[in-house]
CSV table of C-alpha atoms in Angstrom, one decimal:
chain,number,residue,atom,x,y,z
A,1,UNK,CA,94.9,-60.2,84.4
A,2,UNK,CA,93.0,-57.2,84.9
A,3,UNK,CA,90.1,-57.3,82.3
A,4,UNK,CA,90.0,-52.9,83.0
A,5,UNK,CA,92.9,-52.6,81.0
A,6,UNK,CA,92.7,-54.7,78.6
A,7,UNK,CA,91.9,-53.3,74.9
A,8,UNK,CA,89.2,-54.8,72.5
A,9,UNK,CA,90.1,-58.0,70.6
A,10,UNK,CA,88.8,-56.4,67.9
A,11,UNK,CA,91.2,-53.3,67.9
A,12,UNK,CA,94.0,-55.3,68.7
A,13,UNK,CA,93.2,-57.7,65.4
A,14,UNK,CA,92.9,-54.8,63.3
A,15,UNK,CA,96.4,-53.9,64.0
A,16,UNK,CA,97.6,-56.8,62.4
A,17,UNK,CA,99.3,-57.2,58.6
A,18,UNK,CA,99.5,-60.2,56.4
A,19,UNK,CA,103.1,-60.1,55.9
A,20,UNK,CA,103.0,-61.4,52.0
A,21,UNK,CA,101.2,-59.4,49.3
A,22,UNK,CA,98.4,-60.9,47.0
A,23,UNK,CA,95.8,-61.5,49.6
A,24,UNK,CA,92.2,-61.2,48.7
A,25,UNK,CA,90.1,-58.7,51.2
A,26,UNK,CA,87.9,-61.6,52.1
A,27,UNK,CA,91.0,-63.4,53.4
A,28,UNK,CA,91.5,-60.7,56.1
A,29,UNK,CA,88.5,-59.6,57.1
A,30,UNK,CA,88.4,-63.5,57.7
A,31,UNK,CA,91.9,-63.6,59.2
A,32,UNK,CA,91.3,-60.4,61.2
A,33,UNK,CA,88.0,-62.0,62.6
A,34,UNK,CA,89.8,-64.8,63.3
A,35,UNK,CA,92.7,-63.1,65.7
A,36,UNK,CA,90.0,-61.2,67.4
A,37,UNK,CA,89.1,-64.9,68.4
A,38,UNK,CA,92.3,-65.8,68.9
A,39,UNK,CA,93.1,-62.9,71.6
A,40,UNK,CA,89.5,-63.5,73.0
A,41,UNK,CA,90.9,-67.3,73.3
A,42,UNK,CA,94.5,-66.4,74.7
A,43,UNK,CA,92.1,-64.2,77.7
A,44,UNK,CA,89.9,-66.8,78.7
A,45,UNK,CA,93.1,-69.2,78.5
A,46,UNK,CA,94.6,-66.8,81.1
A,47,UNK,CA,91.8,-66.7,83.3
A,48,UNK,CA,91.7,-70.5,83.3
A,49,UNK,CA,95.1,-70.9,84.2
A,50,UNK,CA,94.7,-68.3,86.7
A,51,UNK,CA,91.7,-70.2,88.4
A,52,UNK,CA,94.0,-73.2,88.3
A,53,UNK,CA,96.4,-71.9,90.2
A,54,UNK,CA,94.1,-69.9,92.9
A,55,UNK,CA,92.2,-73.7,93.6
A,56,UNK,CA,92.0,-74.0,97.4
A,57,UNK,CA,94.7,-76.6,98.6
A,58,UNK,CA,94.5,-79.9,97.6
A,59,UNK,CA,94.4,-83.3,99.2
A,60,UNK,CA,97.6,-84.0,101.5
A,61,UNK,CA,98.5,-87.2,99.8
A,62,UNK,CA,98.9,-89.3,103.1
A,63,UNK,CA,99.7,-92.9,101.4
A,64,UNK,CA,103.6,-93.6,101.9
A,65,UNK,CA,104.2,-93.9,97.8
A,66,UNK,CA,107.8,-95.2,97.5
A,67,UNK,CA,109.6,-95.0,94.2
A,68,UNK,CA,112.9,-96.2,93.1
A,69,UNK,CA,115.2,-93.7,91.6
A,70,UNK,CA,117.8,-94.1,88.8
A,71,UNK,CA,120.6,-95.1,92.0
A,72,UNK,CA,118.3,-97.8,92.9
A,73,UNK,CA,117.4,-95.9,96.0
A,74,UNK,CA,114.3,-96.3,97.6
A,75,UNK,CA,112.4,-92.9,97.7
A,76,UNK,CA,109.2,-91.1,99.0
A,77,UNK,CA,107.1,-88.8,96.8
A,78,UNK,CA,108.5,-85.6,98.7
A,79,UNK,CA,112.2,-86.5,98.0
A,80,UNK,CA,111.5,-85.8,94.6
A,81,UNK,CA,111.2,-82.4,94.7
A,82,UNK,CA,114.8,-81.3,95.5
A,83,UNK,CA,115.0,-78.2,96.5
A,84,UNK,CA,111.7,-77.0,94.6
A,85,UNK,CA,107.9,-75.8,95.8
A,86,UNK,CA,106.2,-78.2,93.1
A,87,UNK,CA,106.7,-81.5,91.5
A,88,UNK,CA,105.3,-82.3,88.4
A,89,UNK,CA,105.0,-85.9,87.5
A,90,UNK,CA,104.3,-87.9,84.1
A,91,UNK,CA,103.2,-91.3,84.6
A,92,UNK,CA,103.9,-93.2,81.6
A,93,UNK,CA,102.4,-96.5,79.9
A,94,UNK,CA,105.7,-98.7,79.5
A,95,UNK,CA,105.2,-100.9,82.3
A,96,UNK,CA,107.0,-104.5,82.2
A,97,UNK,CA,104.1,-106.0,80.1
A,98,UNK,CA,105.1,-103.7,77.8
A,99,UNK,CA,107.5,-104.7,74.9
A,100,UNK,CA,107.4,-100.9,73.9
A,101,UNK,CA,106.5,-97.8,75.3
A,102,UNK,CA,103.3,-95.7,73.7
A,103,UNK,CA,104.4,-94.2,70.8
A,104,UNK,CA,101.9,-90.9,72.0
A,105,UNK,CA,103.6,-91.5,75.8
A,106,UNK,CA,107.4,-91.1,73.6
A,107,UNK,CA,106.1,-88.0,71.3
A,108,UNK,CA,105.3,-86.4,74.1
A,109,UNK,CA,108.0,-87.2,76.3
A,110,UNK,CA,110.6,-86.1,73.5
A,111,UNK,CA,109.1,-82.8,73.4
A,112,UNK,CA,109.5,-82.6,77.3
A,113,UNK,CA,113.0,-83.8,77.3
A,114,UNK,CA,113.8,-80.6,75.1
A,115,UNK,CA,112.0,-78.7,77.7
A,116,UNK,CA,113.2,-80.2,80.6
A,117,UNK,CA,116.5,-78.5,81.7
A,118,UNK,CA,114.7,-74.8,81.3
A,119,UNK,CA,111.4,-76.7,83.3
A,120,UNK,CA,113.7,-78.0,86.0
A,121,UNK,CA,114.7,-74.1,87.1
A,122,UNK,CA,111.5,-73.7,88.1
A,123,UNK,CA,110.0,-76.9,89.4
A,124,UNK,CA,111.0,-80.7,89.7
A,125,UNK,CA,110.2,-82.7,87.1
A,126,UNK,CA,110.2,-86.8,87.5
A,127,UNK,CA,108.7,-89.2,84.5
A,128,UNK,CA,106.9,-92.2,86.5
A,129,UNK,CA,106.9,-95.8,84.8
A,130,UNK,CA,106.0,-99.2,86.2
A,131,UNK,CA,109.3,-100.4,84.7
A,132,UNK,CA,112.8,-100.9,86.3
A,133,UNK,CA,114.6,-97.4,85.5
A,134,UNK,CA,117.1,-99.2,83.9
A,135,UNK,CA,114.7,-100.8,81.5
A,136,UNK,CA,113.7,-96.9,81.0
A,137,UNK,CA,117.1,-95.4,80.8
A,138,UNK,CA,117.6,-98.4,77.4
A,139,UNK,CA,114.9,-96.4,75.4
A,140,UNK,CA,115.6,-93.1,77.0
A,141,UNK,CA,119.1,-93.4,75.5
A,142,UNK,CA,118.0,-95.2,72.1
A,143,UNK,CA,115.8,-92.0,71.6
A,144,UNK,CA,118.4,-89.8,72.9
A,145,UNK,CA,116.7,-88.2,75.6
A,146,UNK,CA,119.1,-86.6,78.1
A,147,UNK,CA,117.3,-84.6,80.2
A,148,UNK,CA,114.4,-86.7,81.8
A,149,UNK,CA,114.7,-87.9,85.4
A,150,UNK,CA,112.8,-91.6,85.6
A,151,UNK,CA,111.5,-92.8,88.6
A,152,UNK,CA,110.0,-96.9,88.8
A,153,UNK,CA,107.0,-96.8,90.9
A,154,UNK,CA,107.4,-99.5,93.4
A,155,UNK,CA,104.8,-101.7,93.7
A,156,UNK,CA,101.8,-100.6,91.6
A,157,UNK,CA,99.6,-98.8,94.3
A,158,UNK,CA,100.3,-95.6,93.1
A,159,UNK,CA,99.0,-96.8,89.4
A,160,UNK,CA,96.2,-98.6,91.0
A,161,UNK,CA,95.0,-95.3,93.3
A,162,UNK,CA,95.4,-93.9,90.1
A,163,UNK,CA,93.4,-96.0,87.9
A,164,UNK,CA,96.2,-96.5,85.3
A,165,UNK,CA,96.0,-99.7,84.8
A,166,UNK,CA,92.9,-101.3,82.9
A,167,UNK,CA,91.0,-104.7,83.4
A,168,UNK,CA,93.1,-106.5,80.3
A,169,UNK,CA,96.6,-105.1,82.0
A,170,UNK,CA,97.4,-102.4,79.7
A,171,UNK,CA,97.9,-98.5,81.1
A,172,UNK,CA,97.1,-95.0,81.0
A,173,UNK,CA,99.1,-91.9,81.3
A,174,UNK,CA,98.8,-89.2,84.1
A,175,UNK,CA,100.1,-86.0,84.6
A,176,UNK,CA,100.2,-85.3,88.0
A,177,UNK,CA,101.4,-82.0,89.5
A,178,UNK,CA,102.3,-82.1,93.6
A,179,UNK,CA,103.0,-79.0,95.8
A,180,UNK,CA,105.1,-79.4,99.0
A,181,UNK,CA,103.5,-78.0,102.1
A,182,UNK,CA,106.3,-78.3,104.7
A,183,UNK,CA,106.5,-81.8,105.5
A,184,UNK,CA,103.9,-82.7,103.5
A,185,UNK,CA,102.8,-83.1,99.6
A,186,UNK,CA,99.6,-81.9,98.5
A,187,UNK,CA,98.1,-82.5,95.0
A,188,UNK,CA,98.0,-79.3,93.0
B,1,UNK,CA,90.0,-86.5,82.0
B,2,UNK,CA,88.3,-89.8,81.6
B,3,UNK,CA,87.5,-91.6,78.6
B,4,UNK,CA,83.4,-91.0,79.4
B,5,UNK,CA,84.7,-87.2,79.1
B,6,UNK,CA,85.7,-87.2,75.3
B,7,UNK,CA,83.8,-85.5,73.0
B,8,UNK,CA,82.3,-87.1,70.4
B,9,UNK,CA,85.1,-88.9,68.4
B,10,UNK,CA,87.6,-87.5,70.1
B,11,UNK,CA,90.1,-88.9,72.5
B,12,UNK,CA,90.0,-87.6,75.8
B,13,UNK,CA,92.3,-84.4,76.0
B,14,UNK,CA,92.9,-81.3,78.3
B,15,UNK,CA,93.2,-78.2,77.7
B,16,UNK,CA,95.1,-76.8,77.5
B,17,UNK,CA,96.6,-79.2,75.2
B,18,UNK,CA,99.8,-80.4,76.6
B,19,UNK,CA,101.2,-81.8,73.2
B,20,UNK,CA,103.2,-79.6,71.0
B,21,UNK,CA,102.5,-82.4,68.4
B,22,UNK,CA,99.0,-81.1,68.0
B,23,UNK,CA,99.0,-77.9,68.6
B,24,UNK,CA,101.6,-77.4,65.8
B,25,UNK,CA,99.2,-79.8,63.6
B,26,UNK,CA,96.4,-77.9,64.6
B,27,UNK,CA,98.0,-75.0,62.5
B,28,UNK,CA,98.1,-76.7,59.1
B,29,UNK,CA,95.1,-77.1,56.9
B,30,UNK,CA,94.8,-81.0,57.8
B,31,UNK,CA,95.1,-80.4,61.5
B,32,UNK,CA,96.0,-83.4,63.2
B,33,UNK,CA,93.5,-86.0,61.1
B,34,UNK,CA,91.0,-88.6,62.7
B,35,UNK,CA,93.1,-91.7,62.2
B,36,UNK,CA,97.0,-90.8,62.3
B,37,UNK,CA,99.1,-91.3,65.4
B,38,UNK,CA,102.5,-91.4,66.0
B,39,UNK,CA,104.6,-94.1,65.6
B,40,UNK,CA,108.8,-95.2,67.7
B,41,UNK,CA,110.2,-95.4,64.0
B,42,UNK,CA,109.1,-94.4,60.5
């Protein structure tokens, strides 16, 4: 984003109309103060997101994670991107002590299952759980997810490296997004 | 982002906020409320 050509929050705000009549002028002066912030927001959300993606490369993740996919093969992190540059990856809390998964884990994964197809022509998309993927396939289909790819972490180092799971055995999520760097997988 | 990272009764969130859930709560004039989560079933 090139902040030289970009016009004033505040002229852009101005620019905007309620679409309904009736409203009182202090409701848009407050509204129109409002969107300035809101643009001012929306730049300093692009920035960030910009600085995210310039970081310097990340660790090359040298530990041998092995996961088991929905064929019951056994595979390593960088299988799981496909064909694709970057691998984003949702660890979530339904392991086998579990008798259901997070509620806030399922909102969220709902949402992405609606995203997932469009997601998935960009980048590779796996959902991580501690769980057989069978086990996650049963609720997967009782919510009627079709879309999400789940992976069983085999073995629990990777939510032990993690930190995911906590002293009295319960978990926590992580969203974690990989990049391929030829042979190897660095986190993004 | 660690639970030590929270703000003050919050629970420890990015941003940006990766849940539509909030963000389309976040529009509404109760926002997403201090005590309300969401549940499998209603």
């Amino acid at each position: 984003m090139d902040a030289a050509k970009l016009t004033s929050a505040v002229t852009l705000a101005k620019m905007a109309k309620t679409p309904f009549p009736g409203e009182s002028s202090q409701y848009r002066e407050a509204r129109e103060a409002l969107l300035a912030e809101e643009i001012e927001f929306r730049r300093r959300l692009t920035r960030l997101v910009e600085k995210r993606r310039a970081l310097p490369p990340g660790p090359v993740i040298e530990k041998d994670y092995r996961f088991k996919d929905e064929n019951g093969a056994d595979v390593r992190l960088i299988d799981l991107f496909g064909h694709h540059a970057a691998l984003v990856t949702y660890f979530w809390m339904f392991g086998p002590q579990r008798k259901r998964p997070c509620p806030m884990c399922t909102n969220w994964l709902g949402a992405v299952n609606g995203n997932a197809a469009d997601i998935e022509q960009r980048v590779a998309l796996k959902i991580f759980g501690r769980s057989p993927v069978e086990r996650q396939l049963a609720f997967a289909a009782e919510r009627g997810w079709k879309n999400l790819d789940f992976v069983q972490t085999a073995g629990d180092d990777y939510a032990n490296d993690l930190g995911l799971i906590t002293e009295d055995g319960s978990e926590n999520p992580a969203l974690v997004v990989f990049q391929r760097d030829g042979g190897k997988v660095r986190l993004f | 982002m660690r639970k030590e990272m929270a703000d003050p009764g919050q629970d420890p969130r990015d941003a940006p906020d990766i849940a539509s859930l909030w963000c389309i709560l976040d529009l509404t004039p109760g926002g997403r409320g201090t005590d309300w989560y969401p549940k499998l079933s209603y």
